Structures are given as structure tokens and as C-alpha cells.
Amino acid sequence: MARISMEDVAERAGVSITTVSRVLNNTNHPVSEKTRKKVMKVIQELDYKPDISAQSLRQSFNNIIALITRDISDPYFGEMARGVTETANKYGILTFVCNTGRNPENEIQYHELLWQHRVRGIILGGGGLNLEAYKIKLQEQMNRYKDNGHKIVSLAPQGFDMDYVMIDNRGTGELITDYLIARGHTSIAYISGPQNTYTAFDRLEGYKLCLKKHNLPYDDLMIAYSDNSWKGGYEAANILLDRSIKFTGICCGNDNLAVGALRAFKERGLAVPEDVSVISIGDLPNANYTAPPLTTVRVPLYEMGAKAVNIIMSDDTQEYNANIIFKTVISERQSVSNIK
Amino acid sequence: MARISMEDVAERAGVSITTVSRVLNNTNHPVSEKTRKKVMKVIQELDYKPDISAQSLRQSFNNIIALITRDISDPYFGEMARGVTETANKYGILTFVCNTGRNPENEIQYHELLWQHRVRGIILGGGGLNLEAYKIKLQEQMNRYKDNGHKIVSLAPQGFDMDYVMIDNRGTGELITDYLIARGHTSIAYISGPQNTYTAFDRLEGYKLCLKKHNLPYDDLMIAYSDNSWKGGYEAANILLDRSIKFTGICCGNDNLAVGALRAFKERGLAVPEDVSVISIGDLPNANYTAPPLTTVRVPLYEMGAKAVNIIMSDDTQEYNANIIFKTVISERQSVSNIK
DNA sequence: CATAAAACGGAAAACGTTTTCCATGTATTT
DNA sequence: AAATACATGGAAAACGTTTTCCGTTTTATG
């Protein structure tokens, strides 16, 4: 059972491969109904499927998109990947999932490969890194893509101008801080993701802004930095608890950090939300199943991923900037208490 | 800045494209050191990268692999995907992540696409479905791949013969049941994943076998079936609690189910592990951060994914069967009590 | 009825590689 | 010195499509 080519179909149908191609792609070049039927029948019989490499080569673009993630085992990226791959599937196209393992060099290397594959579009999943050398290199790659008609969409701030579909990270940082303040909290700690990512940076900025807005004092000791993992949140919470500070509420840059913090509080005998209120950003599917269920901001990762694919697949040849901000709202659960 | 082709390199280096190809792939056809240097220099200068579509077309295979998952946002598949994509990256190859959304039809459809893409290998992430029509269709696809030299590896039982890298699901079902029994539990409930997947079926079989081995009575009412989600586990646990049965321990077919059950028990005022012991299979990264931390069987998903890629990339032309069973061990944490 | 236009179909070029085959020159063997 | 082997390089075919170009037949138009 070897591979069937267009030539096999053409031969059996008694037509030229040109005609087969035409019925398959129903171009505007007319084909008689009789011929079309005949060809279709043979295609069915032989179960012919066009070879995508050949198509790509000839058309100099293909129907592959790529999603760059930092860690696909992190439900944050998982949710995003689900949105991307499922939407892509609706278009009948496939997705390269590229996992950088949080290593900027890997990311650059991936772009070389994607370039060679002539992928139709690239979705940048993670927030950009604020490292000068990396940014320059990345921007070069982006330009090369653009110059050759590939589309790129980012799902997080990259620190330079490009099409994006994201949330207002700073505004969301404000939102969660505000939420705690509105419930009487005035001593609010913060666990942040890596400060060299724009996403984490912006969220923390929102926190600072919000404190200022409410004339609450800002204290460096109330901030702990970490990676975006459960373990990181756990360690950061412990660091905060070891400091000579007091807080009744804590904002976490994302859900993973909050889950880790929850564990740390539990170990230290602190009840949530009675002793300390916890709020975070993400609303990943398991936020319902933590103890207590987590009050967190819903980030529509799935929808964002889906939208990015739609943008890539849209046939807008006209130059346009896709600058889309998704709204965020708080999913109220049981990790925040009102102490007013 | 257009695309650079081999011809551009050849022209600039004053050689034929044949020669360029030869230095690039260092074939055994000799090329003088002088020419090689010259060509390499031009390749560097022009930053030439071969076009992969053209390579695929000519060589009739490419360096793409595919991973079929049911739900990439589930950390179970996420961990697997990380193992696959990161290992693939070491070989300089890319991975299509195909998300079926637990829909068998999608899976079949994916295989058509993958066939068209001539992917080098396919990794079946999820356990096979025990549905006759689907199985026949799937097996057809597998045969087509095999007949054309594509490699397929499954990470879970499929219900028919093929290469695999997996764990002993039945044995692991026994393992967790045994663990509870050894600690004095004699009334043990079970939350199972969908019974039409071989994975869930086998694990439950292990439970039944273990009960019999210890002369403990088996009761259908002690079993609840569900999907593999947090929500499913939550609901299943509630169903069990609503039945007129008593149990001091519960085995969960996977971590997600256990997380959901944990939540249900908490809501019902049952303490874990004081009132009910919980054990499951998976040991996903967040098992450390549940309340209480989950005693669960470590399934080396990352390593299994990595191994599958290694098998696919191995150049063994000789016919061989890769039947690899990874050992499973229990990660002891705090969700099981000894009541002896 | 003549003629322009549209319908229909095929031959061949093109996409960018790898690979087969051949040509030439140089070194080695007898 | 002749014969053989090897080193080196290029021309051209091949992979399987899409697309351009052209030719023939039919239909529409005046």
C-alpha cells in the first residue's frame, strides 16, 4: 500500500494532473461537471491525499503554525495550547508546540527551525524577557518573518511593538490589589514572578500603583520574587513569613504561586482566609480544587490562543495591527476574607 | 531580505548546488578542503538555512514527530508533552501536538493530516478506547504508517499489538490497593477513569485482583466511574459518599480524580487522612501542593515521552519490537494513615 | 453567419532540495 | 608506461504539487 500521488489519480481518471489539481482546489478555472465527478470518484477510491511537502514547496507557505511556550507542563501554557491547537484543528492545520524550558537561547534556536519550516504563523506564548541581547535577536527574527509574509502574534507583552492578544497585566495587578483593599486589607504582601519578564513586571507595577492610589505605604520587604512554579510560590511565601513583617493579605502574580503559598501557610498554621487572604491571577481549572478554593482573576487563555489562531488565519492582506486586550474579571471563591 | 536558496550560495561560492549540498550534508562523496571552506564561508555570510519542505519532498520523509494527546491542558499530558518536545528539540526536530479533546473522530482525522505531512513518527499519548469501530480504523492507520516506514510508539495500552513505552497499569492498580491494605484498610473505595479506556480499565482490574488476593470482599457500590478531571473526581467522591457504604480508604485512578475527591471530602467535613486515606496514580508536579500532600504513584511521564522520541529517532532498520515497561514506585506523602 | 468570448483541458515550468550519473584530472598499481 | 583507482565537481533527474501558458472546442453576441 504505497503512497498515492496525483499522477496515479490522473492516470486512472484519464485526465492530466492539472485537472486533478483543479478539481481538488476548485480554482476558478472551469472543469466540466462530468470530469469533476470522474476525478472525485477516483480520489475517493484511491483515498488520495495531497502531499503537504510538495504543496508547501510550490506555494512557498504552508498550513503549520507554531506556539512558543516556556513550559508546556504548566497548566497556564497548557490551557493556551489547548486553545491554539483546537482552533488550528478547526482550520485543518497543525501546530508545532515549542517548549523553551525557560531558556532564551532555545527560543532563538526554535525560530531558526520555524523559519526553515516556513510556518504560516507563530504565536509567542510567554511574556518577553527584558534582556537586551535577547530582545535584539528576537526582534530580528520577527522582522524576518514579517518581511516574508509570516504572521506573528504575541499573547504577552514583549517589550517592543508587535501584534498581540493579551490582558492588561498592569490593570489586573491593580485589580487584585484593589480587591483586597476594598475588603479592609491594608498590609498586603506580593509574590511576583521573574522580574525580567514583562508580564510579571507589569502586574507588580499594578500593585504598586494601586497602593499609591490608596495612599498605602509601599515596602520592599513585602515583595518576594520567584519563578512561576508551585515550588517557587511555596518558597517565596516562606521567605515572607520569615521576615519581620505582618500582612493580612497577599497578591500572587499567578495561580501557581498562590498554590505554593497556600501550602506554606498551611504548614505554618495560618488559616486561609481567616489569617491571611490570598488572591492571584490565572483562574486555571484547578483553582476550584485548592483548599480553600482560590479567588483569582480569570485570564481567558483558551480564548486568547483561539483568537491568535484566527488572526493568523485571517486573509487580511492589508497591513493591520491586531492589538487586542481581553477583559479580566475576578472569580470570587473562598480565599479572601472581608476584615472591614 | 528574501529567502536564500542553495542556488544563491552556489552562485556566490562559484560552485554547483550539488557541491553545496555535499558540504552541507557531508556525504561520503569527497569535497576538497578548499571548496568546503569557501562554501561554508558563504553559508555563514548569507545565513543560509535549507528549506525543509524541499528536503521532505525529495527524501520522502522529514524530521517532524507528532504527539497525540486527549487534553494538553491536563498536566498528565503536559508532563508527557514536555518530555517529548524537549527531547525532540535535542534532535533538532519539531513536534506536532495534536489535541483530540477526547473525541475519537478527531483522532482519526489527525492521522489523516499526519499522513499527509509524512511525519517521521507518531506517539500515542492516551490509552486506547475499547470501541470496536474506532479500534479497527485506528489499526488501519497504524498499518499504513508502518508499511511506509513511519514509526509509532504508544505510551499507553491500545488494545492491540504495537510498540509501546508504558507502565504496568494493572500492577500499579494492585500496588496502591496493597499499600492501603498493608496499613490496615479493609474497606477501600475506588474512583476510576472511563472504563472504555484500557488504562483506566487495567488499573481497576489491579484493584479487584488485589482485593481477591487478600480475600477481601468486592462490592460494586465501592466503585465510582468518572472522566479523568478534577470535576469528575469531585463528583464521583460525592456519589460514593451518598451511597450506603463505608470506607476508610480510597484509590483514585489518577491524580486529578484524587484532587477532586480531596475537595469533596473537605466539604463533607471528612479529614484526610484521619477519616479517609487517599492514594492515586500520577504524581504530577502539584501532588506536593495539595492539602494534604498526596501519596501517589510516580508515573515517569517525562521519561516515557523522552524514551518514545529516542525510539523513533533510533536508526534501527532491523525489525524490532519496543516493549518497554517503566517501573512505578509510590511517592509517600501525607494522604494515607496507618490504622493498624 | 461571422466572430469574439468563454469553457475546458493539457504540456511544461517552477518550487528547493537530494541523488544519480557522468566527466575530468590525479595518484596508485602492475 | 599502461591500466586502474580515486578525488573532485557538475548536469540533470527526481520528489509531488501549483500555476502559467497555450490550444481546441463550445457558446454567446452582433
XYZ file of C-alpha atoms (C1' of nucleotides) in Angstrom:
740
model
C 0.000 0.000 0.000
C 2.223 2.713 -1.271
C 1.627 6.383 -1.388
C -0.860 7.596 -3.960
C 0.155 10.633 -5.939
C -1.785 12.974 -8.112
C -0.342 11.202 -11.099
C -1.969 7.941 -10.047
C -5.292 9.683 -9.807
C -4.824 11.413 -13.138
C -3.906 8.228 -14.916
C -6.794 6.241 -13.541
C -9.253 9.016 -14.290
C -7.827 9.505 -17.754
C -7.070 13.176 -17.269
C -3.977 15.287 -16.642
C -2.660 16.111 -13.195
C -3.545 19.695 -13.922
C -7.175 18.753 -13.977
C -6.906 16.763 -10.801
C -5.326 19.722 -9.093
C -8.087 21.922 -10.371
C -10.935 19.839 -9.050
C -9.174 19.442 -5.759
C -8.605 23.119 -5.195
C -11.669 24.167 -7.113
C -9.926 27.047 -8.722
C -11.770 29.484 -10.911
C -10.563 27.667 -13.948
C -13.679 25.787 -15.106
C -13.880 21.999 -15.073
C -16.841 20.198 -16.563
C -19.155 18.549 -14.149
C -18.573 15.216 -15.791
C -14.817 15.358 -15.399
C -15.104 16.618 -11.884
C -17.312 13.708 -10.891
C -14.983 11.237 -12.517
C -11.944 12.638 -10.764
C -13.682 12.840 -7.428
C -14.696 9.237 -7.724
C -11.130 8.124 -8.309
C -9.905 10.282 -5.449
C -12.362 8.529 -3.195
C -11.494 5.093 -4.462
C -7.788 5.593 -4.067
C -8.192 7.574 -0.861
C -5.830 10.119 -2.297
C -4.478 12.831 -0.019
C -2.182 15.552 -1.344
C 1.383 15.628 -0.132
C 1.884 18.632 2.049
C 5.610 18.993 1.499
C 5.042 19.329 -2.207
C 2.302 21.858 -1.655
C 4.455 23.864 0.713
C 7.347 23.845 -1.663
C 5.316 25.041 -4.585
C 3.248 27.587 -2.719
C 6.125 28.767 -0.553
C 3.980 28.721 2.535
C 2.186 26.032 4.411
C -0.518 25.402 6.902
C 1.517 24.961 10.000
C 1.555 27.295 12.944
C 3.816 27.280 15.938
C 3.271 28.053 19.565
C 6.228 29.008 21.695
C 5.789 28.077 25.324
C 8.136 28.201 28.248
C 6.824 25.091 29.935
C 4.046 23.069 28.396
C 3.517 21.103 31.597
C 2.453 24.318 33.312
C -1.358 24.444 33.099
C -1.066 28.114 32.203
C 0.556 27.235 28.908
C -1.477 24.065 28.694
C -4.700 25.997 28.598
C -3.239 28.305 25.992
C -2.023 25.363 23.944
C -5.450 23.825 24.059
C -6.976 26.977 22.649
C -4.375 27.153 19.932
C -4.327 23.516 18.864
C -8.070 23.034 18.923
C -8.703 26.156 16.921
C -5.970 25.271 14.495
C -7.610 21.904 14.063
C -10.808 23.610 13.003
C -8.858 25.091 10.121
C -7.350 21.708 9.398
C -3.880 22.826 10.318
C -1.304 21.516 12.713
C 0.654 23.183 15.475
C 4.273 22.869 16.422
C 4.477 23.246 20.164
C 7.915 24.571 21.009
C 8.977 24.306 24.591
C 11.826 26.561 25.557
C 12.223 25.291 29.084
C 12.560 28.964 30.020
C 15.821 29.156 28.142
C 16.047 32.186 25.834
C 18.669 30.503 23.665
C 16.294 27.667 22.938
C 13.739 30.183 21.843
C 16.050 31.756 19.314
C 17.029 28.340 18.063
C 13.392 27.402 17.635
C 12.851 30.399 15.453
C 15.570 29.223 13.119
C 13.816 25.902 12.740
C 10.437 27.504 12.270
C 11.877 29.717 9.608
C 13.161 26.687 7.772
C 9.756 25.103 8.015
C 8.150 28.207 6.534
C 5.421 28.045 9.127
C 2.490 30.232 8.342
C 2.340 31.907 11.708
C 3.930 31.990 15.105
C 2.321 32.583 18.443
C 4.509 33.811 21.239
C 3.028 32.340 24.372
C 5.178 33.742 27.115
C 5.986 37.233 28.150
C 9.126 38.741 26.687
C 12.336 38.813 28.596
C 13.839 42.152 29.377
C 17.349 41.206 28.285
C 18.875 43.499 25.733
C 20.815 40.948 23.675
C 17.894 38.560 23.547
C 15.440 41.256 22.608
C 17.537 42.436 19.706
C 17.949 38.925 18.394
C 14.252 38.224 18.783
C 13.262 41.386 17.023
C 15.490 40.466 14.112
C 13.691 37.179 13.782
C 10.314 38.864 13.967
C 11.291 41.225 11.200
C 12.458 38.410 9.010
C 9.126 36.668 9.455
C 7.201 39.809 8.702
C 9.225 40.644 5.629
C 8.326 37.266 4.246
C 4.648 37.374 4.976
C 4.544 35.173 8.050
C 2.282 36.326 10.804
C 3.292 36.645 14.402
C 1.048 37.232 17.343
C 2.086 37.544 20.937
C -0.033 36.551 23.895
C 2.014 38.594 26.313
C 3.993 41.824 26.285
C 7.346 41.536 24.540
C 8.798 44.936 25.191
C 8.567 46.027 21.585
C 5.885 46.736 19.067
C 4.052 43.807 17.537
C 0.620 42.314 17.112
C -0.788 40.927 20.317
C -3.765 39.403 22.050
C -3.400 39.805 25.765
C -4.759 41.067 29.019
C -3.927 44.331 30.693
C -1.353 42.986 33.103
C -0.810 46.199 34.998
C -4.526 46.784 35.262
C -5.008 43.273 36.533
C -2.314 43.797 39.150
C -4.276 46.813 40.260
C -7.490 44.868 40.188
C -6.421 42.224 42.672
C -4.798 44.710 44.977
C -7.882 46.851 44.893
C -9.985 43.832 45.701
C -8.098 43.214 48.911
C -8.051 46.867 49.883
C -11.785 47.106 49.344
C -12.163 44.332 51.902
C -10.238 46.179 54.536
C -6.725 44.892 53.969
C -4.014 47.462 54.330
C -0.946 45.278 54.781
C -0.654 43.392 51.556
C 2.292 41.297 50.513
C 3.074 40.267 46.964
C 4.678 37.246 45.371
C 5.919 38.069 41.922
C 7.138 36.021 39.015
C 10.552 36.742 37.489
C 11.090 40.464 37.181
C 12.825 40.153 33.849
C 9.541 39.131 32.231
C 7.315 41.987 31.242
C 4.243 40.108 32.372
C 5.375 39.743 35.966
C 6.825 43.215 35.979
C 3.635 44.834 34.778
C 1.485 43.007 37.288
C 3.672 44.124 40.135
C 3.585 47.644 38.786
C -0.175 47.494 39.066
C 0.133 46.524 42.701
C 2.455 49.424 43.423
C 0.239 51.842 41.580
C -2.784 50.696 43.483
C -1.100 51.144 46.853
C -0.112 54.640 45.892
C -3.612 55.400 44.698
C -4.923 54.458 48.128
C -2.133 56.225 49.972
C -0.894 52.998 51.451
C 2.805 52.659 52.211
C 4.937 50.547 49.898
C 7.540 48.333 51.484
C 10.154 46.347 49.578
C 10.090 43.746 52.302
C 6.513 42.914 51.377
C 7.611 41.646 47.974
C 9.123 38.269 47.251
C 10.352 37.231 43.836
C 10.266 33.758 42.452
C 9.789 31.748 39.314
C 6.233 30.920 38.335
C 6.142 27.452 39.862
C 4.332 25.904 42.799
C 7.653 25.390 44.470
C 8.591 28.990 43.842
C 5.392 30.199 45.468
C 5.945 27.950 48.420
C 9.479 29.196 48.961
C 8.570 32.815 48.428
C 5.767 32.600 50.973
C 8.161 31.125 53.489
C 10.640 33.901 52.870
C 7.946 36.473 53.512
C 6.842 34.708 56.684
C 10.416 34.714 57.928
C 10.696 38.457 57.552
C 9.756 40.883 60.294
C 6.627 41.989 58.537
C 2.937 41.477 59.040
C 0.323 41.134 56.353
C -3.311 40.123 56.256
C -3.471 39.664 52.516
C -1.232 38.576 49.721
C -1.374 39.032 45.981
C 0.225 36.381 43.841
C 1.363 37.076 40.314
C -0.198 33.821 39.181
C -2.111 30.796 40.376
C 0.877 28.519 40.709
C 2.473 30.895 43.145
C -0.755 31.036 45.118
C -1.000 27.253 45.308
C 2.523 27.098 46.690
C 1.776 29.876 49.132
C -1.366 28.111 50.308
C 0.748 25.124 51.228
C 3.272 27.270 53.083
C 0.559 28.979 55.091
C -0.991 25.669 55.981
C 2.345 24.351 57.221
C 2.844 27.432 59.344
C -0.578 27.049 60.882
C -2.034 30.081 59.173
C -5.628 29.676 58.058
C -6.731 30.995 54.703
C -8.680 33.221 54.522
C -9.082 33.770 58.284
C -5.450 34.681 58.988
C -4.354 35.646 55.537
C -6.285 36.335 52.359
C -4.872 35.084 49.079
C -5.686 36.321 45.611
C -3.978 35.645 42.358
C -4.144 35.832 38.587
C -4.912 32.953 36.279
C -8.019 31.062 37.264
C -6.640 27.851 35.937
C -9.059 24.934 36.000
C -7.796 23.622 39.307
C -8.373 26.881 41.178
C -11.701 25.320 42.149
C -9.963 22.435 43.819
C -7.442 24.046 46.085
C -8.039 24.329 49.820
C -9.694 26.733 50.065
C -10.838 27.334 46.503
C -8.875 30.210 45.147
C -10.154 33.680 44.455
C -8.328 34.581 41.287
C -8.623 36.618 38.135
C -9.858 34.730 35.163
C -7.406 35.030 32.284
C -9.081 33.746 29.139
C -6.066 31.782 27.974
C -8.056 29.435 25.792
C -9.856 32.263 24.077
C -6.658 34.221 23.644
C -4.992 31.285 21.979
C -8.001 30.755 19.772
C -8.086 34.416 18.798
C -4.415 34.373 17.906
C -5.011 31.494 15.523
C -7.947 33.287 13.973
C -5.788 36.326 13.374
C -3.111 34.243 11.748
C -5.607 32.511 9.518
C -7.443 35.666 8.552
C -6.718 36.541 4.973
C -6.286 40.226 5.592
C -3.565 41.099 3.222
C -3.868 44.718 4.150
C -1.372 45.855 6.700
C -3.042 45.969 10.063
C -2.188 45.882 13.688
C -4.000 43.431 15.880
C -3.913 44.962 19.289
C -6.442 43.143 21.338
C -6.911 43.356 25.067
C -9.119 40.794 26.739
C -11.051 41.862 29.777
C -10.266 40.233 33.088
C -12.695 39.665 35.919
C -12.255 38.167 39.331
C -13.585 34.680 40.032
C -14.677 35.002 43.628
C -14.121 31.904 45.715
C -13.079 31.410 49.272
C -9.512 32.535 49.781
C -10.250 36.156 50.640
C -11.937 37.445 53.780
C -13.565 40.765 54.397
C -11.995 42.290 57.504
C -13.671 45.618 57.391
C 15.640 40.279 2.833
C 14.302 37.425 0.814
C 14.816 33.755 1.263
C 18.244 32.433 0.433
C 18.347 29.251 -1.572
C 21.083 26.810 -2.267
C 21.416 28.337 -5.678
C 22.316 31.690 -4.167
C 25.010 30.039 -2.137
C 26.288 28.079 -5.107
C 26.464 31.112 -7.318
C 28.276 33.240 -4.786
C 30.720 30.481 -3.980
C 31.273 29.722 -7.642
C 30.298 26.089 -7.365
C 27.282 23.963 -8.259
C 24.383 23.370 -5.938
C 25.429 19.742 -5.861
C 28.601 20.740 -4.126
C 26.784 22.945 -1.666
C 24.511 20.078 -0.808
C 27.509 17.857 -0.361
C 29.301 20.074 2.084
C 26.096 20.661 4.000
C 25.271 17.010 4.439
C 28.844 15.908 4.433
C 28.166 12.902 2.351
C 30.859 10.388 1.581
C 31.391 11.964 -1.777
C 34.643 13.836 -1.295
C 34.866 17.606 -1.442
C 38.220 19.347 -1.326
C 39.001 21.199 1.817
C 39.394 24.420 -0.117
C 35.951 24.207 -1.678
C 34.386 23.201 1.581
C 35.820 26.208 3.351
C 34.684 28.513 0.608
C 31.161 27.183 0.653
C 30.927 27.228 4.420
C 32.015 30.828 4.429
C 29.268 31.817 2.024
C 26.714 29.854 4.001
C 27.686 31.795 7.072
C 27.662 35.123 5.290
C 24.260 34.570 3.753
C 22.917 32.818 6.844
C 21.607 30.119 4.586
C 19.206 27.544 6.020
C 17.887 24.675 3.899
C 14.204 24.601 3.095
C 12.592 21.744 4.914
C 9.680 21.294 2.537
C 12.070 20.700 -0.301
C 14.065 18.284 1.761
C 10.968 16.403 2.811
C 9.719 16.200 -0.706
C 12.937 14.858 -2.068
C 13.711 12.488 0.756
C 10.124 11.390 1.220
C 10.382 11.703 4.959
C 11.001 14.547 7.309
C 12.032 15.390 10.798
C 8.702 16.008 12.367
C 7.097 13.887 15.014
C 3.604 14.071 16.388
C 2.167 13.563 19.811
C -1.490 12.692 20.151
C -2.991 13.887 23.413
C -6.516 13.920 24.679
C -6.214 17.186 26.562
C -2.998 19.132 26.568
C -4.189 21.347 29.412
C -4.239 18.284 31.658
C -0.889 18.214 33.473
C -0.734 14.484 32.827
C -0.383 15.094 29.120
C 1.532 18.277 29.781
C 4.283 16.408 31.510
C 4.357 13.901 28.698
C 4.448 16.656 26.110
C 7.345 18.270 27.881
C 9.324 15.059 27.709
C 8.520 14.648 24.052
C 9.099 18.191 22.856
C 12.274 18.757 24.818
C 13.803 15.514 23.659
C 12.745 16.167 20.103
C 14.425 19.524 20.349
C 17.688 17.824 21.223
C 17.478 16.086 17.877
C 16.659 19.386 16.225
C 13.189 18.261 15.284
C 9.754 19.699 15.899
C 6.628 18.190 17.356
C 3.057 18.497 16.252
C 0.927 18.378 19.348
C -2.485 17.059 18.387
C -5.264 17.550 20.843
C -8.233 15.296 20.341
C -10.398 16.818 23.047
C -11.246 13.214 23.930
C -13.046 12.824 20.647
C -12.087 9.643 18.775
C -13.162 11.095 15.458
C -10.726 13.916 15.879
C -8.013 11.406 16.452
C -8.691 9.597 13.211
C -8.815 12.891 11.406
C -5.462 13.856 12.869
C -3.921 10.739 11.500
C -5.012 11.692 8.019
C -3.260 15.006 8.379
C -0.151 13.456 9.836
C -0.041 11.032 6.983
C -0.139 13.899 4.529
C 2.676 15.571 6.388
C 4.768 12.406 6.194
C 5.771 12.797 9.820
C 8.616 10.611 10.813
C 6.984 9.190 13.888
C 3.849 9.309 15.951
C 3.474 8.990 19.672
C 0.115 7.914 21.003
C -0.217 9.656 24.331
C -3.506 8.394 25.651
C -4.796 4.950 26.336
C -6.746 3.285 23.577
C -10.506 3.280 23.539
C -12.251 -0.030 23.645
C -14.650 0.768 20.831
C -14.651 -1.731 18.024
C -15.204 0.626 15.091
C -12.605 3.070 16.327
C -10.061 0.373 17.003
C -10.366 -1.057 13.527
C -9.972 2.348 11.966
C -7.003 3.145 14.157
C -5.301 -0.109 13.415
C -5.670 0.546 9.708
C -3.910 3.840 10.132
C -1.156 2.245 12.152
C -0.591 -0.310 9.448
C -0.412 2.305 6.787
C 2.232 4.147 8.781
C 4.226 1.014 9.354
C 4.085 -0.086 5.750
C 5.619 3.208 4.788
C 8.380 3.231 7.339
C 6.929 5.640 9.849
C 7.414 4.723 13.450
C 4.673 4.629 16.016
C 5.040 4.300 19.737
C 2.276 4.225 22.277
C 2.572 5.464 25.827
C -0.481 3.548 26.959
C -2.228 0.288 26.119
C -4.171 0.390 22.872
C -5.809 -2.989 22.903
C -3.756 -4.340 20.045
C -0.172 -5.161 19.355
C 2.239 -2.315 18.813
C 5.433 -0.781 20.132
C 4.995 0.853 23.481
C 6.653 2.561 26.400
C 4.403 2.434 29.382
C 3.836 1.416 32.952
C 2.190 -1.738 34.185
C -1.246 -0.305 34.798
C -2.733 -3.364 36.349
C 0.271 -3.880 38.556
C 0.075 -0.270 39.637
C -3.594 -0.667 40.496
C -2.557 -3.559 42.677
C 0.270 -1.552 44.144
C -1.907 1.234 45.526
C -4.539 -1.126 46.819
C -1.899 -3.197 48.504
C -0.486 -0.082 50.063
C -3.774 0.720 51.777
C -4.369 -2.861 52.839
C -0.913 -3.065 54.345
C -1.875 -0.112 56.506
C -4.927 -1.803 57.888
C -7.596 -0.648 55.471
C -10.167 -3.243 54.535
C -12.977 -1.087 53.163
C -11.496 0.575 50.139
C -13.415 2.543 47.542
C -12.199 3.292 44.054
C -12.678 6.169 41.657
C -11.952 5.082 38.127
C -11.418 6.914 34.868
C -13.558 5.986 31.857
C -13.914 2.256 31.583
C -13.656 2.296 27.840
C -10.004 3.268 28.099
C -7.639 0.410 28.621
C -5.579 2.418 31.051
C -8.422 3.004 33.478
C -9.731 -0.496 32.977
C -6.408 -2.122 33.745
C -5.848 -0.068 36.866
C -9.220 -1.035 38.224
C -8.506 -4.656 37.382
C -5.430 -4.392 39.563
C -7.585 -3.178 42.429
C -10.001 -6.076 42.030
C -7.181 -8.570 41.785
C -5.587 -7.229 44.916
C -8.788 -7.483 46.918
C -9.204 -11.065 45.848
C -5.591 -11.816 46.720
C -6.269 -10.626 50.249
C -9.653 -12.325 50.487
C -11.394 -9.018 50.855
C -14.935 -8.691 49.550
C -15.529 -6.806 46.330
C -18.531 -4.530 46.127
C -19.714 -2.732 43.013
C -21.032 0.072 45.174
C -17.488 0.890 46.195
C -16.627 1.894 42.647
C -17.473 5.185 41.003
C -16.710 5.950 37.387
C -15.862 9.333 36.000
C -13.762 11.114 33.433
C -10.226 11.957 34.406
C -10.861 15.521 35.503
C -10.822 17.316 38.832
C -14.514 17.867 38.491
C -15.058 14.221 37.719
C -13.216 13.191 40.850
C -15.186 15.643 42.920
C -18.481 14.361 41.634
C -17.505 10.721 41.905
C -16.444 11.179 45.512
C -19.782 12.772 46.299
C -21.606 9.905 44.685
C -19.699 7.446 46.817
C -20.385 9.457 49.940
C -24.071 9.466 49.153
C -24.197 5.683 48.968
C -24.881 3.488 51.946
C -21.324 2.313 52.166
C -18.423 2.923 54.474
C -14.789 3.144 53.525
C -11.625 4.204 55.283
C -9.532 4.422 52.166
C -9.949 5.266 48.540
C -7.861 4.557 45.469
C -8.064 7.014 42.619
C -7.201 6.056 39.076
C -5.229 9.242 38.689
C -4.149 12.394 40.487
C -6.832 14.620 39.060
C -9.522 12.396 40.464
C -7.789 12.469 43.832
C -7.612 16.252 43.859
C -11.322 16.433 43.178
C -12.026 13.847 45.855
C -9.927 15.758 48.355
C -12.144 18.759 47.813
C -15.312 16.699 48.233
C -14.086 15.190 51.480
C -13.167 18.592 52.801
C -16.629 19.923 52.028
C -18.210 16.975 53.772
C -16.112 17.563 56.840
C -14.032 14.441 56.381
C -10.390 14.834 57.286
C -7.705 13.301 55.090
C -6.020 11.074 56.132
C -7.659 10.819 59.583
C -11.132 9.898 58.333
C -10.275 8.660 54.895
C -6.979 7.795 53.255
C -6.435 8.783 49.658
C -3.952 7.324 47.211
C -3.696 7.746 43.485
C -1.582 7.286 40.388
C 0.318 10.005 38.618
C 2.487 12.024 40.949
C 2.080 15.113 38.878
C 4.173 18.070 39.986
C 1.399 19.586 42.052
C 0.841 16.473 44.183
C 3.187 18.157 46.619
C 0.915 21.134 46.945
C -2.463 19.634 47.667
C -3.920 19.626 51.184
C -2.690 17.294 52.422
C 0.143 16.462 50.028
C -0.874 13.451 48.047
C 0.511 9.958 48.387
C 0.595 8.807 44.792
C 2.451 6.577 42.406
C 5.084 8.274 40.392
C 4.492 7.722 36.692
C 7.588 8.815 34.788
C 5.675 10.643 32.086
C 8.540 12.867 31.096
C 10.927 9.956 30.794
C 8.384 7.892 28.889
C 7.887 10.690 26.405
C 11.622 11.120 26.055
C 12.125 7.412 25.527
C 9.464 7.308 22.854
C 11.276 10.016 20.944
C 14.546 8.173 21.279
C 12.969 5.066 19.860
C 11.561 6.968 16.931
C 14.889 8.593 16.211
C 16.896 5.415 16.572
C 18.113 4.275 13.203
C 17.413 0.627 13.786
C 16.304 -0.517 10.423
C 16.002 -4.030 11.674
C 12.520 -5.004 12.588
C 12.148 -4.888 16.331
C 9.523 -4.537 18.941
C 9.984 -1.892 21.553
C 8.105 -3.154 24.542
C 9.240 -1.141 27.464
C 7.671 -1.087 30.884
C 8.746 1.633 33.273
C 8.793 0.806 36.944
C 6.410 2.641 39.230
C 7.024 3.470 42.867
C 4.880 5.179 45.445
C 5.724 8.722 46.486
C 4.758 8.693 50.117
C 3.259 11.905 51.389
C 0.519 12.636 53.849
C -2.807 11.469 52.487
C -2.700 7.934 53.862
C -2.939 6.896 57.501
C -1.931 3.649 59.119
C -4.909 2.318 61.049
C -3.464 -0.991 62.077
C -23.271 33.657 -40.171
C -19.040 35.515 -38.537
C -16.573 36.487 -34.625
C -15.493 37.368 -30.033
C -15.627 35.273 -25.675
C -15.879 31.748 -22.619
C -15.307 26.818 -21.350
C -12.367 23.169 -20.991
C -8.167 20.639 -20.889
C -3.178 19.589 -21.242
C 2.097 20.461 -21.500
C 5.566 22.276 -19.120
C 7.780 25.224 -15.799
C 8.550 26.092 -11.180
C 9.345 25.474 -6.067
C 14.416 23.845 -3.468
C 16.388 20.120 -2.321
C 18.994 15.221 -2.850
C 20.816 11.835 -5.667
C 22.290 9.504 -9.752
C 25.183 9.587 -13.342
C 28.957 11.195 -15.857
C 33.487 13.779 -16.847
C 37.919 15.093 -15.830
C 42.172 15.012 -13.654
C 45.436 12.886 -10.397
C 47.511 9.181 -7.921
C 48.463 4.391 -7.491
C 49.391 -0.177 -9.054
C 51.369 -3.554 -12.140
C 54.239 3.012 -19.367
C 49.799 1.384 -19.248
C 45.973 0.464 -16.552
C 43.359 1.200 -12.808
C 41.516 3.522 -8.912
C 40.303 7.529 -6.620
C 39.401 12.542 -5.912
C 36.702 16.196 -7.321
C 32.945 18.501 -9.361
C 28.885 19.365 -12.386
C 24.464 18.357 -15.195
C 20.218 16.638 -14.825
C 16.575 13.858 -12.913
C 13.532 13.291 -9.316
C 10.240 14.252 -5.389
C 4.582 15.951 -5.911
C 2.375 19.703 -6.212
C 0.522 24.518 -8.320
C 0.450 27.697 -11.896
C 1.332 29.727 -16.313
C 0.663 29.398 -20.871
C -1.391 27.718 -24.794
C -4.698 25.145 -27.895
C -9.156 23.477 -29.011
C -13.985 23.449 -28.719
C -18.248 25.400 -27.465
C -21.279 29.273 -26.551
C -22.759 33.991 -26.834
C -23.107 38.268 -29.486
C -23.817 41.269 -33.201
